[in-house]
Amino acid sequence: MPHAKLRIDIPDSAWIGEISAAHPDVVFQVVTSIPGDGTGIGLVRLVAADPLPIITDIQVREDVETLELLWKHEDEALLQIQTENPLPLLPVWRAGVPLKMPFDIQNGTATWEVTTSSSRLSNLRDHLDDLGIGFAIDHVREIDASQADRLLTDRQQEALLTAVEAGYYRSPRESTLGDVADDLGVANATCSDLLHRAEGHVIHWFVENHLL
């Protein structure tokens, strides 16, 4: 099963293509998106020194039907946007390929990650070509299901999930190592060893599959 990373050239005819190219230092993070009846609806997180002028530029686009400002801080905002021209996402919807969310768009280029079958990945490339959307494939890697199954033992998975649910990895931490150990019913030293081994496996897997 292939995992692919692609860089997509967003056409200027789509609002986010033109707006992001006009503001090349700004990151547009597509948090989620759904197809509507001839439209596309998405949540977009905007990170900029001053989001308001960019929001104004988006509002005056003819292909943007509605824009709702859900929240705004000094240098970022969350927008819900409905567009009558969801061209950039048509290829993944038509190919039936699940797109990893969120993904970033900057200076007219989107970075996509997909994990799907070889046939659907091929269909995605065909739909991109059919719509005249330029793209480059950074890498395609095969995911070995048996290796994924062996990444963590059942006990390590239980310890890691317990720690996450307890807020052990949040900043600031919402629980201590002792709290996690109590939830697991083990000694602190045992809990520490389980988490250390699980963290090590996850970090090594991430580096090998995403950074090398």
Coordinates of N, CA and C in Angstrom, one line a residue, residues 57-178:
D57 N -9.6 40.4 1.0 CA -9.3 39.9 -0.4 C -10.1 38.7 -0.8
I58 N -10.2 37.8 0.2 CA -11.0 36.6 -0.1 C -12.5 36.9 -0.3
Q59 N -13.0 37.7 0.6 CA -14.4 38.0 0.5 C -14.9 38.6 -0.8
V60 N -14.0 39.4 -1.5 CA -14.4 40.0 -2.7 C -14.3 39.1 -3.9
R61 N -13.7 37.9 -3.7 CA -13.6 37.0 -4.9 C -15.0 36.5 -5.3
E62 N -15.2 36.5 -6.6 CA -16.5 36.1 -7.1 C -16.8 34.6 -6.9
D63 N -15.8 33.8 -6.8 CA -16.0 32.3 -6.6 C -16.2 32.0 -5.2
V64 N -16.1 32.9 -4.2 CA -16.3 32.7 -2.8 C -17.8 33.1 -2.5
E65 N -18.6 32.0 -2.2 CA -20.0 32.3 -1.9 C -20.3 32.9 -0.5
T66 N -19.7 32.2 0.5 CA -19.8 32.7 1.8 C -18.5 32.6 2.5
L67 N -18.2 33.5 3.5 CA -17.0 33.4 4.3 C -17.5 33.8 5.7
E68 N -17.2 32.9 6.7 CA -17.6 33.1 8.1 C -16.3 33.1 8.9
L69 N -16.1 34.2 9.7 CA -14.9 34.3 10.6 C -15.3 33.6 11.9
L70 N -14.7 32.4 12.1 CA -15.1 31.7 13.3 C -14.3 32.2 14.6
W71 N -13.1 32.5 14.4 CA -12.3 33.2 15.5 C -11.1 33.8 14.9
K72 N -10.6 34.8 15.6 CA -9.4 35.5 15.2 C -8.5 35.9 16.4
H73 N -7.2 35.7 16.3 CA -6.3 36.2 17.3 C -5.4 37.2 16.5
E74 N -4.3 37.6 17.1 CA -3.5 38.6 16.5 C -2.9 38.3 15.2
D75 N -2.4 37.0 15.1 CA -1.7 36.7 13.8 C -2.3 35.4 13.2
E76 N -3.5 35.1 13.5 CA -4.2 33.9 12.9 C -5.7 34.0 13.0
A77 N -6.3 33.3 12.1 CA -7.8 33.3 12.1 C -8.3 32.0 11.5
L78 N -9.5 31.6 11.9 CA -10.1 30.4 11.4 C -11.3 30.8 10.6
L79 N -11.4 30.4 9.3 CA -12.5 30.8 8.4 C -13.2 29.6 7.9
Q80 N -14.5 29.7 7.8 CA -15.3 28.7 7.1 C -15.7 29.3 5.7
I81 N -15.3 28.7 4.6 CA -15.4 29.2 3.3 C -16.2 28.2 2.4
Q82 N -17.2 28.8 1.7 CA -17.9 28.0 0.7 C -17.6 28.6 -0.6
T83 N -17.1 27.8 -1.5 CA -16.7 28.3 -2.9 C -17.4 27.5 -3.9
E84 N -17.7 28.2 -5.0 CA -18.4 27.5 -6.2 C -17.3 26.9 -7.1
N85 N -16.0 27.1 -6.7 CA -15.0 26.6 -7.6 C -14.0 25.7 -6.8
P86 N -14.4 24.5 -6.3 CA -13.5 23.7 -5.5 C -12.5 22.9 -6.3
L87 N -12.0 23.5 -7.4 CA -11.1 22.9 -8.4 C -10.0 22.1 -7.7
P88 N -9.2 22.7 -6.8 CA -8.1 22.0 -6.2 C -8.4 20.7 -5.6
L89 N -9.6 20.5 -5.1 CA -9.9 19.3 -4.4 C -10.7 18.3 -5.2
L90 N -11.1 18.7 -6.4 CA -11.9 17.8 -7.3 C -11.2 16.5 -7.6
P91 N -9.8 16.5 -7.8 CA -9.2 15.3 -8.2 C -9.2 14.2 -7.0
V92 N -9.1 14.6 -5.8 CA -9.1 13.6 -4.7 C -10.5 13.1 -4.5
W93 N -11.5 14.0 -4.6 CA -12.9 13.6 -4.5 C -13.3 12.6 -5.6
R94 N -12.9 12.9 -6.8 CA -13.2 12.0 -7.9 C -12.5 10.7 -7.9
A95 N -11.2 10.7 -7.4 CA -10.5 9.5 -7.4 C -10.8 8.7 -6.1
G96 N -11.5 9.3 -5.2 CA -11.9 8.5 -4.0 C -10.7 8.3 -3.1
V97 N -9.8 9.3 -3.0 CA -8.5 9.2 -2.3 C -8.6 9.9 -1.0
P98 N -8.5 9.3 0.2 CA -8.5 10.1 1.4 C -7.2 10.9 1.6
L99 N -7.5 12.2 1.8 CA -6.4 13.2 1.8 C -6.1 13.5 3.3
K100 N -4.8 13.4 3.7 CA -4.4 13.7 5.1 C -4.7 15.1 5.4
M101 N -5.4 15.3 6.5 CA -5.7 16.7 7.0 C -5.1 16.9 8.3
P102 N -4.7 18.2 8.6 CA -4.7 19.3 7.7 C -3.6 19.3 6.7
F103 N -3.7 20.1 5.7 CA -2.6 20.3 4.7 C -2.4 21.8 4.5
D104 N -1.2 22.2 4.1 CA -0.8 23.6 4.0 C -0.8 24.0 2.5
I105 N -1.2 25.2 2.3 CA -1.0 25.9 1.0 C -0.2 27.1 1.2
Q106 N 0.9 27.3 0.4 CA 1.7 28.5 0.5 C 2.2 28.9 -0.8
N107 N 2.1 30.1 -1.2 CA 2.6 30.7 -2.5 C 2.0 29.8 -3.6
G108 N 0.8 29.5 -3.6 CA 0.2 28.8 -4.7 C 0.4 27.3 -4.8
T109 N 1.1 26.7 -3.8 CA 1.4 25.3 -3.8 C 0.9 24.6 -2.6
A110 N 0.2 23.5 -2.8 CA -0.4 22.7 -1.7 C 0.5 21.5 -1.5
T111 N 0.7 21.1 -0.3 CA 1.4 19.9 0.1 C 0.4 18.8 0.6
W112 N 0.3 17.7 -0.2 CA -0.6 16.7 0.1 C 0.1 15.4 0.5
E113 N -0.5 14.7 1.4 CA -0.1 13.3 1.8 C -1.3 12.4 1.7
V114 N -1.1 11.3 1.0 CA -2.2 10.3 0.8 C -1.7 8.9 1.0
T115 N -2.5 8.1 1.6 CA -2.2 6.7 1.7 C -3.4 5.9 1.1
T116 N -3.2 5.2 0.1 CA -4.3 4.6 -0.7 C -3.8 3.4 -1.5
S117 N -4.6 2.8 -2.3 CA -4.2 1.7 -3.1 C -3.4 2.3 -4.4
S118 N -2.7 1.4 -5.0 CA -1.9 1.8 -6.2 C -2.8 2.3 -7.3
S119 N -4.0 1.6 -7.4 CA -4.9 2.0 -8.5 C -5.5 3.4 -8.3
R120 N -5.9 3.7 -7.0 CA -6.5 5.0 -6.7 C -5.4 6.1 -6.8
L121 N -4.2 5.8 -6.5 CA -3.1 6.8 -6.6 C -3.0 7.1 -8.1
S122 N -3.0 6.0 -8.9 CA -2.9 6.3 -10.4 C -4.1 7.1 -10.9
N123 N -5.3 6.8 -10.4 CA -6.5 7.6 -10.7 C -6.4 9.0 -10.4
L124 N -5.8 9.3 -9.2 CA -5.5 10.7 -8.7 C -4.6 11.4 -9.7
R125 N -3.6 10.8 -10.2 CA -2.7 11.4 -11.1 C -3.4 11.7 -12.4
D126 N -4.3 10.7 -12.9 CA -5.1 10.9 -14.1 C -6.0 12.1 -14.0
H127 N -6.7 12.2 -12.8 CA -7.6 13.4 -12.6 C -6.9 14.7 -12.5
L128 N -5.7 14.7 -11.9 CA -4.9 15.9 -11.9 C -4.6 16.4 -13.3
D129 N -4.1 15.4 -14.1 CA -3.8 15.7 -15.5 C -5.0 16.2 -16.3
D130 N -6.2 15.5 -16.1 CA -7.4 15.8 -16.8 C -7.8 17.3 -16.6
L131 N -7.6 17.7 -15.3 CA -8.0 19.1 -14.9 C -6.9 20.1 -15.2
G132 N -5.8 19.7 -15.7 CA -4.7 20.6 -16.0 C -4.0 21.1 -14.8
I133 N -4.0 20.4 -13.7 CA -3.4 20.8 -12.5 C -2.0 20.2 -12.4
G134 N -1.0 21.1 -12.4 CA 0.4 20.6 -12.3 C 0.7 20.0 -10.9
F135 N 1.6 19.1 -10.9 CA 1.9 18.4 -9.6 C 3.3 17.8 -9.7
A136 N 3.9 17.6 -8.6 CA 5.2 16.9 -8.5 C 5.1 15.9 -7.3
I137 N 5.6 14.7 -7.5 CA 5.6 13.7 -6.5 C 6.9 13.7 -5.8
D138 N 6.9 14.1 -4.5 CA 8.1 14.1 -3.7 C 8.6 12.7 -3.4
H139 N 7.7 11.8 -3.0 CA 8.1 10.4 -2.8 C 6.9 9.5 -2.8
V140 N 7.1 8.2 -3.0 CA 6.1 7.2 -2.9 C 6.8 6.1 -2.1
R141 N 6.2 5.7 -1.0 CA 6.8 4.7 -0.1 C 5.7 3.6 0.1
E142 N 6.2 2.4 0.1 CA 5.3 1.3 0.4 C 5.2 1.1 2.0
I143 N 4.0 1.0 2.5 CA 3.8 0.7 3.9 C 3.6 -0.8 4.1
D144 N 4.4 -1.4 4.9 CA 4.4 -2.8 5.2 C 3.5 -3.0 6.4
A145 N 2.3 -3.6 6.2 CA 1.3 -3.8 7.2 C 1.9 -4.6 8.4
S146 N 2.7 -5.6 8.1 CA 3.3 -6.5 9.1 C 4.3 -5.7 10.0
Q147 N 5.0 -4.7 9.4 CA 5.9 -3.9 10.2 C 5.1 -2.9 11.0
A148 N 4.0 -2.4 10.5 CA 3.2 -1.5 11.3 C 2.6 -2.2 12.5
D149 N 2.2 -3.4 12.3 CA 1.6 -4.2 13.4 C 2.7 -4.5 14.5
R150 N 4.0 -4.6 14.1 CA 5.0 -4.9 15.1 C 5.6 -3.6 15.7
L151 N 5.1 -2.4 15.3 CA 5.7 -1.2 15.8 C 5.7 -1.1 17.3
L152 N 4.5 -1.4 17.9 CA 4.4 -1.4 19.4 C 3.7 -2.7 19.9
T153 N 4.1 -3.1 21.0 CA 3.4 -4.3 21.7 C 2.1 -3.8 22.2
D154 N 1.2 -4.7 22.5 CA -0.1 -4.4 23.0 C 0.0 -3.6 24.3
R155 N 1.0 -4.0 25.2 CA 1.2 -3.3 26.4 C 1.7 -1.9 26.2
Q156 N 2.6 -1.7 25.2 CA 3.2 -0.4 24.9 C 2.1 0.5 24.4
Q157 N 1.2 0.0 23.5 CA 0.1 0.7 23.0 C -0.8 1.2 24.1
E158 N -1.1 0.3 25.0 CA -2.0 0.6 26.2 C -1.4 1.8 27.0
A159 N -0.1 1.7 27.3 CA 0.6 2.7 28.1 C 0.6 4.0 27.4
L160 N 0.9 4.0 26.1 CA 0.9 5.3 25.3 C -0.5 5.9 25.3
L161 N -1.5 5.1 25.0 CA -2.9 5.7 24.9 C -3.3 6.2 26.2
T162 N -3.0 5.5 27.3 CA -3.4 5.9 28.6 C -2.7 7.3 29.0
A163 N -1.4 7.4 28.6 CA -0.7 8.7 28.8 C -1.3 9.8 28.0
V164 N -1.7 9.6 26.8 CA -2.3 10.6 25.9 C -3.6 11.0 26.5
E165 N -4.5 10.1 26.9 CA -5.8 10.4 27.4 C -5.7 11.1 28.7
A166 N -4.6 10.9 29.5 CA -4.5 11.5 30.8 C -3.9 12.9 30.7
G167 N -3.5 13.3 29.4 CA -2.9 14.6 29.2 C -1.4 14.7 29.6
Y168 N -0.8 13.5 29.6 CA 0.7 13.5 30.0 C 1.5 14.2 29.0
Y169 N 1.1 14.2 27.7 CA 2.0 14.8 26.7 C 1.5 16.3 26.3
R170 N 0.5 16.8 27.1 CA 0.1 18.1 26.8 C 1.1 19.1 27.5
S171 N 1.0 20.4 27.0 CA 1.9 21.4 27.6 C 1.1 22.6 28.0
P172 N 1.0 22.8 29.3 CA 1.6 22.1 30.4 C 1.0 20.7 30.7
R173 N 1.7 19.8 31.3 CA 1.2 18.5 31.5 C 0.0 18.5 32.5
E174 N -0.9 17.7 32.2 CA -2.1 17.6 33.0 C -2.1 16.4 33.9
S175 N -1.1 15.6 33.8 CA -0.9 14.4 34.7 C 0.6 14.1 34.9
T176 N 0.9 13.4 35.9 CA 2.3 13.0 36.2 C 2.5 11.5 35.7
L177 N 3.8 11.1 35.8 CA 4.1 9.7 35.5 C 3.4 8.8 36.5
G178 N 3.4 9.3 37.7 CA 2.7 8.5 38.8 C 1.2 8.3 38.5

